[in-house]
Short mmCIF file of C-alpha atoms (C1' of nucleotides) in Angstrom, two decimals:
data_model
loop_
_atom_site.label_atom_id
_atom_site.label_comp_id
_atom_site.label_asym_id
_atom_site.label_seq_id
_atom_site.Cartn_x
_atom_site.Cartn_y
_atom_site.Cartn_z
CA MET A 1 -1.75 -9.41 -16.60
CA THR A 2 -2.03 -13.15 -16.61
CA SER A 3 -4.73 -15.70 -16.15
CA PRO A 4 -6.05 -16.08 -12.63
CA ALA A 5 -4.62 -19.58 -12.56
CA ALA A 6 -1.07 -18.46 -13.34
CA PHE A 7 -1.39 -15.55 -10.98
CA ALA A 8 -2.61 -17.79 -8.18
CA ALA A 9 0.11 -20.34 -8.83
CA THR A 10 2.76 -17.67 -8.43
CA ALA A 11 1.11 -16.24 -5.33
CA ALA A 12 0.90 -19.73 -3.84
CA LEU A 13 4.68 -19.93 -3.94
CA LEU A 14 4.79 -17.00 -1.50
CA ALA A 15 1.90 -18.19 0.61
CA GLU A 16 3.56 -20.58 3.05
CA PRO A 17 5.45 -19.28 6.07
CA PRO A 18 8.55 -21.41 5.42
CA ARG A 19 8.80 -20.25 1.81
CA ALA A 20 8.13 -16.65 2.83
CA ALA A 21 10.92 -16.82 5.39
CA MET A 22 13.30 -18.25 2.79
CA LEU A 23 12.49 -15.57 0.25
CA GLN A 24 12.79 -12.78 2.78
CA ALA A 25 16.19 -14.13 3.75
CA LEU A 26 17.24 -14.17 0.11
CA LEU A 27 16.31 -10.50 -0.22
CA SER A 28 19.68 -9.78 1.32
CA GLY A 29 21.11 -10.64 -2.07
CA GLU A 30 23.28 -13.37 -0.63
CA ALA A 31 23.20 -16.87 -2.03
CA LEU A 32 22.33 -19.25 0.79
CA THR A 33 22.62 -23.00 1.03
CA ALA A 34 19.65 -25.29 1.45
CA GLY A 35 20.67 -26.00 5.02
CA GLU A 36 20.85 -22.35 5.97
CA LEU A 37 17.46 -21.76 4.45
CA ALA A 38 16.01 -24.73 6.29
CA ARG A 39 17.23 -23.23 9.57
CA VAL A 40 15.83 -19.81 8.67
CA ALA A 41 12.47 -21.38 7.88
CA GLY A 42 12.48 -23.49 11.00
CA ILE A 43 11.83 -26.79 9.22
CA GLY A 44 13.71 -29.98 8.52
CA ALA A 45 15.96 -30.58 5.57
CA PRO A 46 13.51 -32.72 3.58
CA ALA A 47 10.76 -30.13 3.79
CA ALA A 48 13.17 -27.36 2.84
CA SER A 49 14.34 -29.34 -0.14
CA ALA A 50 10.78 -29.75 -1.37
CA HIS A 51 10.04 -26.06 -0.92
CA LEU A 52 13.17 -25.01 -2.76
CA ALA A 53 12.39 -27.36 -5.60
CA ARG A 54 9.04 -25.64 -5.99
CA LEU A 55 10.54 -22.18 -5.90
CA VAL A 56 13.07 -23.17 -8.55
CA GLU A 57 10.43 -24.87 -10.66
CA GLY A 58 8.30 -21.74 -10.38
CA GLY A 59 11.14 -19.53 -11.56
CA LEU A 60 11.44 -17.50 -8.38
CA VAL A 61 14.75 -18.90 -7.20
CA ALA A 62 17.89 -19.86 -9.08
CA VAL A 63 20.26 -22.51 -7.82
CA HIS A 64 23.86 -23.14 -8.59
CA PRO A 65 25.54 -26.14 -7.10
CA GLN A 66 29.06 -25.83 -5.75
CA GLY A 67 30.58 -28.99 -4.50
CA ARG A 68 28.30 -30.57 -2.00
CA HIS A 69 26.50 -27.30 -1.33
CA ARG A 70 23.63 -25.92 -3.34
CA TYR A 71 23.50 -22.16 -3.26
CA HIS A 72 20.15 -20.49 -3.84
CA ARG A 73 19.45 -16.90 -4.77
CA LEU A 74 16.48 -14.94 -6.09
CA ALA A 75 16.04 -15.50 -9.79
CA SER A 76 15.54 -11.87 -10.78
CA GLU A 77 14.89 -8.39 -9.56
CA GLU A 78 11.22 -8.80 -10.48
CA VAL A 79 10.99 -11.38 -7.74
CA ALA A 80 12.57 -9.01 -5.26
CA ALA A 81 10.18 -6.25 -6.29
CA ALA A 82 7.16 -8.49 -5.81
CA ILE A 83 8.31 -9.62 -2.37
CA GLU A 84 8.91 -6.03 -1.30
CA THR A 85 5.55 -4.87 -2.54
CA LEU A 86 3.66 -7.71 -0.96
CA GLY A 87 5.55 -7.14 2.27
CA GLY A 88 4.34 -3.58 2.22
CA LEU A 89 0.77 -4.73 1.77
CA ALA A 90 1.06 -7.22 4.60
CA ALA A 91 2.47 -4.50 6.82
CA ALA A 92 -0.39 -2.18 5.92
CA VAL A 93 -3.00 -4.85 6.47
CA ALA A 94 -1.61 -6.38 9.65
CA PRO A 95 0.01 -3.52 11.53
CA PRO A 96 3.26 -4.62 13.14
CA PRO A 97 2.99 -5.58 16.81
CA ARG A 98 4.69 -2.50 18.17
CA ARG A 99 6.91 -0.50 15.91
CA TRP A 100 9.11 -1.76 13.12
CA PRO A 101 10.92 -4.94 14.00
CA HIS A 102 14.26 -3.28 13.41
CA GLY A 103 13.36 0.26 14.21
CA GLU A 104 14.09 3.11 11.93
CA GLU A 105 17.45 1.75 10.88
CA PHE A 106 15.81 -0.71 8.58
CA ARG A 107 13.97 2.03 6.78
CA ALA A 108 17.03 4.24 6.50
CA ALA A 109 19.11 2.00 4.25
CA ARG A 110 18.96 -1.64 3.28
CA LEU A 111 19.61 -3.99 0.42
CA CYS A 112 16.84 -5.10 -1.90
CA TYR A 113 18.24 -8.09 -3.77
CA ASP A 114 21.28 -6.47 -5.39
CA HIS A 115 20.52 -2.78 -5.07
CA MET A 116 19.95 -0.22 -2.33
CA ALA A 117 16.56 0.58 -0.81
CA GLY A 118 15.11 2.61 2.01
CA ARG A 119 15.48 6.35 2.37
CA LEU A 120 18.99 6.13 0.95
CA GLY A 121 17.83 4.24 -2.14
CA VAL A 122 15.00 6.68 -2.74
CA ALA A 123 17.33 9.64 -2.26
CA LEU A 124 19.77 8.24 -4.80
CA HIS A 125 16.96 7.77 -7.29
CA ALA A 126 15.79 11.33 -6.70
CA GLY A 127 19.35 12.62 -7.06
CA LEU A 128 19.97 10.82 -10.34
CA THR A 129 16.74 11.99 -11.90
CA GLY A 130 16.86 15.46 -10.38
CA ARG A 131 20.33 16.15 -11.78
CA GLY A 132 19.38 14.80 -15.15
CA TRP A 133 21.88 11.96 -15.02
CA ILE A 134 19.22 9.51 -16.16
CA ALA A 135 16.24 10.19 -18.38
CA PRO A 136 13.10 8.19 -19.16
CA SER A 137 13.50 5.59 -21.86
CA PRO A 138 11.30 2.76 -23.05
CA GLY A 139 11.30 0.10 -20.39
CA GLY A 140 13.14 2.14 -17.81
CA TRP A 141 15.85 4.76 -17.72
CA ALA A 142 18.88 5.61 -19.86
CA ALA A 143 21.99 7.52 -18.87
CA THR A 144 22.41 11.01 -20.31
CA ALA A 145 25.77 12.35 -21.43
CA ALA A 146 26.13 14.23 -18.16
CA GLY A 147 25.10 11.10 -16.33
CA GLU A 148 27.71 8.93 -17.98
CA ALA A 149 30.44 11.36 -17.01
CA GLY A 150 29.21 11.74 -13.46
CA LEU A 151 28.69 8.04 -12.89
CA ALA A 152 32.09 7.17 -14.29
CA ALA A 153 33.65 9.80 -12.03
CA LEU A 154 32.04 8.11 -9.05
CA GLY A 155 33.79 4.91 -10.04
CA ILE A 156 30.81 3.01 -11.38
CA ASP A 157 31.43 0.26 -13.91
CA LEU A 158 29.12 1.38 -16.70
CA PRO A 159 29.83 -1.48 -19.13
CA ALA A 160 28.94 -3.93 -16.38
CA ALA A 161 25.73 -2.04 -15.71
CA ARG A 162 24.90 -2.10 -19.40
CA SER A 163 25.40 -5.83 -19.60
CA ALA A 164 22.38 -6.45 -17.38
CA ARG A 165 19.01 -7.36 -18.81
CA ARG A 166 17.80 -3.87 -17.96
CA PHE A 167 20.16 -0.94 -17.60
CA ALA A 168 17.99 0.88 -15.08
CA CYS A 169 14.40 0.58 -13.96
CA ASP A 170 12.31 1.33 -10.92
CA CYS A 171 11.57 -0.89 -7.98
CA MET A 172 8.88 0.20 -5.55
CA ASP A 173 10.19 0.89 -2.09
CA TRP A 174 7.58 -0.38 0.35
CA SER A 175 8.72 1.65 3.29
CA GLU A 176 8.98 4.95 1.41
CA ARG A 177 6.26 4.31 -1.16
CA ARG A 178 8.46 5.81 -3.85
CA PRO A 179 10.69 4.07 -6.36
CA HIS A 180 14.34 3.30 -5.89
CA LEU A 181 16.73 2.27 -8.62
CA ALA A 182 17.02 -1.31 -9.84
CA GLY A 183 18.57 -2.85 -12.93
CA GLY A 184 22.23 -3.02 -13.85
CA LEU A 185 22.90 0.53 -12.74
CA GLY A 186 21.27 -0.11 -9.37
CA ARG A 187 23.44 -3.17 -8.93
CA GLU A 188 26.67 -1.41 -9.89
CA LEU A 189 25.82 1.59 -7.76
CA ALA A 190 25.42 -0.67 -4.73
CA ALA A 191 28.58 -2.58 -5.59
CA CYS A 192 30.51 0.66 -5.96
CA CYS A 193 29.27 2.05 -2.65
CA LEU A 194 30.15 -1.16 -0.84
CA ARG A 195 33.54 -1.45 -2.52
CA ARG A 196 34.50 2.10 -1.62
CA HIS A 197 33.08 1.73 1.90
CA TRP A 198 30.53 4.47 1.42
CA VAL A 199 27.99 2.11 2.86
CA ALA A 200 28.70 -0.90 5.06
CA ARG A 201 26.76 -4.01 5.86
CA LEU A 202 25.86 -4.38 9.49
CA PRO A 203 26.70 -7.69 11.10
CA GLY A 204 23.64 -9.91 11.35
CA MET A 205 22.60 -9.61 14.95
CA ARG A 206 21.23 -12.99 15.79
CA GLU A 207 21.09 -16.04 13.61
CA GLY A 208 17.61 -16.77 12.36
CA ASP A 209 16.86 -13.14 11.75
CA PRO A 210 16.96 -12.77 7.99
CA LEU A 211 16.06 -9.10 8.05
CA ALA A 212 19.19 -8.15 9.92
CA ARG A 213 21.39 -9.24 7.03
CA ARG A 214 19.86 -6.61 4.79
CA ARG A 215 20.63 -3.58 6.90
CA LEU A 216 23.11 -1.01 5.62
CA ARG A 217 24.82 1.92 7.26
CA LEU A 218 25.96 5.07 5.45
CA THR A 219 29.55 5.88 6.47
CA PRO A 220 30.68 9.46 7.06
CA GLU A 221 32.83 9.25 3.94
CA GLY A 222 29.85 7.98 1.95
CA ALA A 223 27.57 10.67 3.27
CA ARG A 224 30.06 13.31 2.18
CA ARG A 225 30.70 11.89 -1.28
CA LEU A 226 27.08 11.16 -2.10
CA HIS A 227 26.03 14.57 -0.87
CA GLU A 228 28.60 16.26 -3.09
CA ALA A 229 27.81 14.20 -6.15
CA LEU A 230 24.06 13.72 -5.92
CA GLY A 231 22.77 15.96 -3.15
CA VAL A 232 21.89 13.02 -0.95
CA ALA A 233 21.12 14.32 2.54
CA ALA A 234 22.13 12.23 5.50
CA MET B 1 8.61 -5.84 6.29
CA THR B 2 6.53 -8.20 8.34
CA SER B 3 6.88 -11.61 9.89
CA PRO B 4 6.91 -14.51 7.46
CA ALA B 5 3.62 -15.67 8.94
CA ALA B 6 1.81 -12.40 8.26
CA PHE B 7 3.40 -12.17 4.84
CA ALA B 8 2.31 -15.69 3.97
CA ALA B 9 -1.19 -15.12 5.28
CA THR B 10 -1.60 -12.13 2.98
CA ALA B 11 -0.12 -13.98 0.03
CA ALA B 12 -2.45 -16.90 0.68
CA LEU B 13 -5.40 -14.60 0.09
CA LEU B 14 -4.15 -14.13 -3.48
CA ALA B 15 -3.16 -17.73 -4.00
CA GLU B 16 -6.41 -19.35 -5.10
CA PRO B 17 -7.66 -19.00 -8.67
CA PRO B 18 -11.17 -17.93 -7.65
CA ARG B 19 -9.90 -15.23 -5.34
CA ALA B 20 -7.34 -14.10 -7.92
CA ALA B 21 -10.07 -13.79 -10.53
CA MET B 22 -12.21 -11.77 -8.15
CA LEU B 23 -9.39 -9.40 -7.28
CA GLN B 24 -8.42 -8.93 -10.89
CA ALA B 25 -12.00 -8.08 -11.69
CA LEU B 26 -12.06 -5.54 -8.87
CA LEU B 27 -8.97 -3.84 -10.33
CA SER B 28 -11.39 -2.12 -12.69
CA GLY B 29 -12.31 0.08 -9.74
CA GLU B 30 -15.95 -0.93 -9.96
CA ALA B 31 -17.79 -2.24 -6.92
CA LEU B 32 -19.21 -5.65 -7.82
CA THR B 33 -21.81 -7.76 -6.09
CA ALA B 34 -21.11 -11.17 -4.62
CA GLY B 35 -23.08 -12.80 -7.42
CA GLU B 36 -21.12 -11.08 -10.16
CA LEU B 37 -17.87 -12.07 -8.51
CA ALA B 38 -19.04 -15.64 -8.17
CA ARG B 39 -19.71 -15.73 -11.91
CA VAL B 40 -16.33 -14.16 -12.68
CA ALA B 41 -14.61 -16.75 -10.51
CA GLY B 42 -16.60 -19.61 -11.99
CA ILE B 43 -17.81 -20.96 -8.66
CA GLY B 44 -21.06 -21.28 -6.78
CA ALA B 45 -22.53 -18.68 -4.48
CA PRO B 46 -21.58 -20.42 -1.21
CA ALA B 47 -17.94 -20.72 -2.20
CA ALA B 48 -17.85 -17.11 -3.36
CA SER B 49 -19.34 -15.97 -0.09
CA ALA B 50 -16.67 -17.79 1.86
CA HIS B 51 -13.88 -16.36 -0.30
CA LEU B 52 -15.20 -12.83 0.02
CA ALA B 53 -15.51 -13.18 3.77
CA ARG B 54 -11.83 -14.08 3.87
CA LEU B 55 -10.80 -11.20 1.69
CA VAL B 56 -12.75 -8.78 3.86
CA GLU B 57 -11.40 -10.32 7.04
CA GLY B 58 -7.90 -9.97 5.60
CA GLY B 59 -8.37 -6.30 4.83
CA LEU B 60 -8.03 -6.64 1.07
CA VAL B 61 -11.62 -5.98 0.15
CA ALA B 62 -14.21 -3.59 1.55
CA VAL B 63 -17.89 -4.31 1.41
CA HIS B 64 -20.85 -2.02 1.66
CA PRO B 65 -24.30 -3.49 1.65
CA GLN B 66 -27.01 -1.83 -0.33
CA GLY B 67 -30.42 -3.35 0.02
CA ARG B 68 -30.20 -6.99 -0.78
CA HIS B 69 -26.94 -6.59 -2.66
CA ARG B 70 -23.49 -6.52 -1.15
CA TYR B 71 -21.06 -4.47 -3.18
CA HIS B 72 -17.37 -5.29 -2.92
CA ARG B 73 -14.40 -3.16 -3.88
CA LEU B 74 -10.67 -3.20 -3.20
CA ALA B 75 -9.90 -1.84 0.23
CA SER B 76 -7.05 0.45 -0.78
CA GLU B 77 -4.62 1.38 -3.49
CA GLU B 78 -1.94 -0.65 -1.73
CA VAL B 79 -3.97 -3.73 -2.58
CA ALA B 80 -4.17 -2.69 -6.21
CA ALA B 81 -0.43 -2.07 -6.32
CA ALA B 82 0.32 -5.48 -4.91
CA ILE B 83 -1.98 -7.22 -7.39
CA GLU B 84 -0.42 -5.35 -10.29
CA THR B 85 3.12 -6.13 -9.19
CA LEU B 86 2.40 -9.77 -8.58
CA GLY B 87 0.68 -9.97 -11.93
CA GLY B 88 3.82 -8.64 -13.52
CA LEU B 89 5.89 -11.30 -11.81
CA ALA B 90 3.51 -14.04 -12.89
CA ALA B 91 3.71 -12.75 -16.45
CA ALA B 92 7.50 -12.72 -16.31
CA VAL B 93 7.69 -16.20 -14.83
CA ALA B 94 5.01 -17.89 -16.93
CA PRO B 95 5.19 -16.23 -20.33
CA PRO B 96 1.73 -15.65 -21.76
CA PRO B 97 0.51 -18.32 -24.17
CA ARG B 98 0.86 -16.24 -27.30
CA ARG B 99 1.00 -12.52 -26.95
CA TRP B 100 -0.83 -10.39 -24.43
CA PRO B 101 -4.37 -11.58 -23.85
CA HIS B 102 -5.75 -8.26 -24.98
CA GLY B 103 -3.00 -7.21 -27.31
CA GLU B 104 -1.28 -3.92 -27.08
CA GLU B 105 -4.44 -2.05 -26.23
CA PHE B 106 -4.30 -3.26 -22.69
CA ARG B 107 -0.80 -1.92 -22.27
CA ALA B 108 -1.66 1.43 -23.84
CA ALA B 109 -4.16 2.66 -21.26
CA ARG B 110 -6.13 1.02 -18.51
CA LEU B 111 -7.48 1.60 -15.06
CA CYS B 112 -5.63 0.43 -11.97
CA TYR B 113 -8.15 0.61 -9.14
CA ASP B 114 -9.09 4.30 -9.33
CA HIS B 115 -6.26 5.77 -11.38
CA MET B 116 -4.79 5.40 -14.86
CA ALA B 117 -2.07 2.94 -15.80
CA GLY B 118 -0.31 1.68 -18.88
CA ARG B 119 1.71 3.84 -21.24
CA LEU B 120 -0.77 6.68 -20.72
CA GLY B 121 -0.45 6.51 -16.94
CA VAL B 122 3.34 6.44 -17.13
CA ALA B 123 3.37 9.34 -19.60
CA LEU B 124 1.18 11.41 -17.30
CA HIS B 125 3.52 10.70 -14.41
CA ALA B 126 6.51 11.69 -16.50
CA GLY B 127 4.72 14.83 -17.67
CA LEU B 128 3.81 15.93 -14.16
CA THR B 129 7.30 15.41 -12.80
CA GLY B 130 9.07 16.66 -15.93
CA ARG B 131 7.20 19.96 -15.90
CA GLY B 132 7.76 20.40 -12.19
CA TRP B 133 4.07 20.29 -11.33
CA ILE B 134 4.74 17.85 -8.53
CA ALA B 135 7.87 17.55 -6.42
CA PRO B 136 9.14 14.86 -4.05
CA SER B 137 7.78 15.07 -0.55
CA PRO B 138 7.88 12.69 2.41
CA GLY B 139 5.62 9.78 1.64
CA GLY B 140 5.02 10.71 -1.96
CA TRP B 141 4.62 13.87 -4.00
CA ALA B 142 3.33 17.37 -3.36
CA ALA B 143 2.00 19.89 -5.86
CA THR B 144 4.19 22.89 -6.62
CA ALA B 145 2.74 26.37 -7.13
CA ALA B 146 2.96 25.91 -10.89
CA GLY B 147 1.37 22.51 -10.50
CA GLU B 148 -1.57 23.80 -8.55
CA ALA B 149 -2.30 26.37 -11.23
CA GLY B 150 -1.89 23.94 -14.08
CA LEU B 151 -3.93 21.18 -12.47
CA ALA B 152 -6.74 23.57 -11.61
CA ALA B 153 -6.74 24.84 -15.18
CA LEU B 154 -7.21 21.28 -16.39
CA GLY B 155 -10.33 21.10 -14.24
CA ILE B 156 -9.00 18.87 -11.50
CA ASP B 157 -10.67 19.04 -8.10
CA LEU B 158 -7.65 19.70 -5.91
CA PRO B 159 -9.48 19.82 -2.57
CA ALA B 160 -10.93 16.40 -3.33
CA ALA B 161 -7.47 15.13 -4.18
CA ARG B 162 -6.11 16.52 -0.94
CA SER B 163 -8.79 14.80 1.10
CA ALA B 164 -7.38 11.37 0.24
CA ARG B 165 -5.14 9.52 2.64
CA ARG B 166 -2.21 10.28 0.35
CA PHE B 167 -2.22 13.23 -2.00
CA ALA B 168 0.02 11.59 -4.58
CA CYS B 169 2.28 8.57 -4.56
CA ASP B 170 3.69 6.07 -7.00
CA CYS B 171 2.24 2.77 -8.07
CA MET B 172 4.44 0.42 -10.06
CA ASP B 173 3.17 -0.21 -13.56
CA TRP B 174 3.80 -3.83 -14.31
CA SER B 175 3.64 -3.54 -18.08
CA GLU B 176 5.91 -0.51 -18.33
CA ARG B 177 8.07 -1.20 -15.28
CA ARG B 178 7.91 2.46 -14.34
CA PRO B 179 5.67 4.20 -11.85
CA HIS B 180 2.36 5.79 -12.62
CA LEU B 181 0.49 8.16 -10.34
CA ALA B 182 -1.72 6.94 -7.51
CA GLY B 183 -3.23 8.66 -4.48
CA GLY B 184 -5.87 11.36 -4.42
CA LEU B 185 -4.36 13.20 -7.35
CA GLY B 186 -4.26 10.04 -9.43
CA ARG B 187 -7.89 9.42 -8.66
CA GLU B 188 -9.01 12.96 -9.48
CA LEU B 189 -6.93 12.98 -12.65
CA ALA B 190 -8.68 9.85 -13.85
CA ALA B 191 -12.06 11.20 -12.81
CA CYS B 192 -11.40 14.45 -14.66
CA CYS B 193 -10.29 12.71 -17.84
CA LEU B 194 -13.35 10.48 -17.81
CA ARG B 195 -15.72 13.34 -17.00
CA ARG B 196 -14.38 15.49 -19.83
CA HIS B 197 -14.29 12.51 -22.22
CA TRP B 198 -10.55 12.72 -22.72
CA VAL B 199 -10.44 9.02 -22.11
CA ALA B 200 -13.32 6.59 -22.48
CA ARG B 201 -13.98 3.18 -21.05
CA LEU B 202 -14.32 0.49 -23.65
CA PRO B 203 -17.38 -1.70 -23.39
CA GLY B 204 -16.56 -5.01 -21.76
CA MET B 205 -16.28 -7.42 -24.66
CA ARG B 206 -17.58 -10.64 -23.25
CA GLU B 207 -18.92 -11.29 -19.81
CA GLY B 208 -16.53 -13.23 -17.67
CA ASP B 209 -13.55 -11.34 -18.95
CA PRO B 210 -12.64 -9.07 -16.08
CA LEU B 211 -9.66 -7.57 -17.88
CA ALA B 212 -11.81 -6.05 -20.58
CA ARG B 213 -13.54 -3.77 -18.10
CA ARG B 214 -10.26 -2.06 -17.30
CA ARG B 215 -9.36 -0.97 -20.81
CA LEU B 216 -9.32 2.73 -21.67
CA ARG B 217 -9.10 4.60 -24.94
CA LEU B 218 -7.59 8.05 -25.38
CA THR B 219 -9.98 10.21 -27.40
CA PRO B 220 -8.69 12.65 -30.05
CA GLU B 221 -9.79 15.54 -27.85
CA GLY B 222 -7.97 14.01 -24.89
CA ALA B 223 -4.82 13.42 -26.90
CA ARG B 224 -4.78 17.04 -27.94
CA ARG B 225 -5.42 18.48 -24.49
CA LEU B 226 -3.02 16.22 -22.64
CA HIS B 227 -0.33 16.86 -25.21
CA GLU B 228 -0.73 20.60 -24.85
CA ALA B 229 -0.81 20.57 -21.08
CA LEU B 230 1.65 17.82 -20.20
CA GLY B 231 3.45 16.80 -23.36
CA VAL B 232 1.79 13.40 -23.45
CA ALA B 233 2.47 11.82 -26.82
CA ALA B 234 -0.23 9.73 -28.41
"C1'" DC C 1 39.83 -45.43 0.43
"C1'" DC C 2 36.49 -44.52 3.87
"C1'" DC C 3 33.93 -41.56 6.59
"C1'" DG C 4 31.28 -37.35 7.47
"C1'" DT C 5 28.46 -33.85 5.51
"C1'" DC C 6 25.07 -32.02 2.58
"C1'" DC C 7 21.19 -32.76 0.10
"C1'" DT C 8 17.60 -35.43 -2.08
"C1'" DT C 9 13.96 -39.12 -2.67
"C1'" DC C 10 10.52 -42.20 -0.76
"C1'" DG C 11 6.62 -43.58 2.13
"C1'" DC C 12 3.40 -42.22 5.32
"C1'" DC C 13 0.30 -39.48 8.17
"C1'" DC C 14 -2.28 -35.60 9.04
"C1'" DG C 15 -4.49 -31.12 8.89
"C1'" DG C 16 -6.50 -27.51 6.27
"C1'" DC C 17 -9.50 -25.82 2.97
"C1'" DC C 18 -12.04 -25.88 -1.33
"C1'" DC C 19 -16.40 -27.21 -3.22
"C1'" DC C 20 -21.18 -28.40 -3.48
"C1'" DG C 21 -26.17 -29.28 -1.94
"C1'" DA C 22 -29.57 -28.00 1.36
"C1'" DA C 23 -31.46 -24.97 4.50
"C1'" DG C 24 -31.99 -20.32 6.81
"C1'" DC C 25 -32.15 -15.14 6.89
"C1'" DG C 26 -33.02 -10.41 5.06
"C1'" DC C 27 -34.59 -7.29 1.69
"C1'" DC C 28 -37.35 -5.78 -2.31
"C1'" DG C 29 -41.60 -5.62 -5.35
"C1'" DC C 30 -46.09 -6.68 -6.35
"C1'" DG D 1 -48.09 -9.97 3.30
"C1'" DC D 2 -46.56 -13.15 0.21
"C1'" DG D 3 -43.31 -14.85 -3.31
"C1'" DG D 4 -38.81 -14.18 -5.27
"C1'" DC D 5 -34.16 -13.03 -5.12
"C1'" DG D 6 -29.50 -12.39 -3.10
"C1'" DC D 7 -26.61 -13.90 0.12
"C1'" DT D 8 -25.09 -16.51 4.07
"C1'" DT D 9 -24.53 -20.56 7.15
"C1'" DC D 10 -24.28 -25.54 7.92
"C1'" DG D 11 -22.86 -30.30 6.97
"C1'" DG D 12 -20.24 -33.61 4.50
"C1'" DG D 13 -16.97 -35.30 0.93
"C1'" DG D 14 -12.72 -35.03 -1.25
"C1'" DC D 15 -8.20 -33.52 -2.43
"C1'" DC D 16 -4.08 -31.13 -2.29
"C1'" DG D 17 0.04 -30.33 0.22
"C1'" DG D 18 3.04 -29.85 4.22
"C1'" DG D 19 5.77 -32.36 7.78
"C1'" DC D 20 8.71 -36.01 9.47
"C1'" DG D 21 11.66 -40.34 9.65
"C1'" DA D 22 14.40 -43.42 7.13
"C1'" DA D 23 17.09 -44.51 3.35
"C1'" DG D 24 19.89 -43.40 -0.79
"C1'" DG D 25 23.18 -40.67 -3.72
"C1'" DA D 26 26.99 -37.07 -4.38
"C1'" DC D 27 30.92 -34.66 -2.93
"C1'" DG D 28 35.12 -33.32 -0.08
"C1'" DG D 29 38.64 -34.18 3.53
"C1'" DG D 30 41.69 -36.98 5.92
#
DNA sequence: CCCGTCCTTCGCCCGGCCCCGAAGCGCCGC
DNA sequence: GCGGCGCTTCGGGGCCGGGCGAAGGACGGG
């Protein structure tokens, strides 16, 4: 744990509605421009610029300029995990007005930064551990021999997964209250599923709704393949 | 997830150094009086009273008066999980000055609200799942038949564990980046280990150091028994 | 080369809230 | 019942920080 001052400084970065809206929008894993984020937050460009500067300074957001645009994304999966967890607390403390803003679909499958979350993400985690494809290892999970074979057969780029800072670790799923898979393997698993059209992104319904961009849908083909390989139930 | 406004409001409760210090102190699971929390936070009584009123109003802290004292404790394990996760992010973002404030001891075993965390907590979680004593269940974990027998043999009060809002669920361990066990079972497991002197609280070193109150030590007897029963390595 | 777009910096105003000192209320112990 | 203690409420001062408008700098397209 850290000093109360450092802790509070980090929490303060999440504690303003415009910044919270920006970070929630970035949970889709997309890199968004300053202008888009300003619109999402409902503030003017100058204010958005100041907020983003703080988030970058605080290490929560990474920026890479491209021409006259500046694309922003979450700096790490730790940031995504913290936003998810705090979102769960806020939901528990201030019960949502009616039901979930996006109904059950949002809990079924969604993106969390660069990996999959919701019931699908938790089911994948359970499948990987239950079949012994990954085993506990200091700092997270390692692939077993059976796991390497199975994952490669699914079409997952294992070297790419291994090149990440962490090969595999847990990320708390706020809606299921169980972990789903993060780290390089989580990223490559999501990339593989999207590439092979086993899951599909849903079109963002209305502009200004950052949550919509995160929703995923399991395709019939994906349901079949993931059930065969990992016992994931639709 | 919630609206950015509700999310920010909850984050704001964690975003002031005095409140952060109070909450970190309450992570020890103890119920502390307003005066003690004021001293921990380094502020006067009026300011502490105002902060605590906010935390209670926000649903993060519960208070129960006892005579002329008002004892405060964390309102739920969700609150503890959020504080732990955010602490992990703050540690990742602002690297600690030298090493960990309390050295490796703090990562080895500690309390997280009412259950055990650190390498010991993660090892217990791995032992319970690895031996099939608990199995995935909607909203968390359920005890298997083998688990019920084994847990009862350890001396754990299963009816008490079942009376909690959740029987067993995961709580992300920020230092190990893997889940440890929370919920009623996590609470009773910690209570059992303390009662049987398998783990012992370390005396708080210096007043004003809230982290010290959370540290735990695995006794030789505890190491032996937990290794036999669950394969926990010292 | 010039204009439009995107983003940032600057100057300013304003609201919120953090803190303390002083005073008020409730409970315990003698 | 009286003094002491713990905690809260009230009033006032101060500061941090968010918001906008206007202006300035960088880049791409025509």
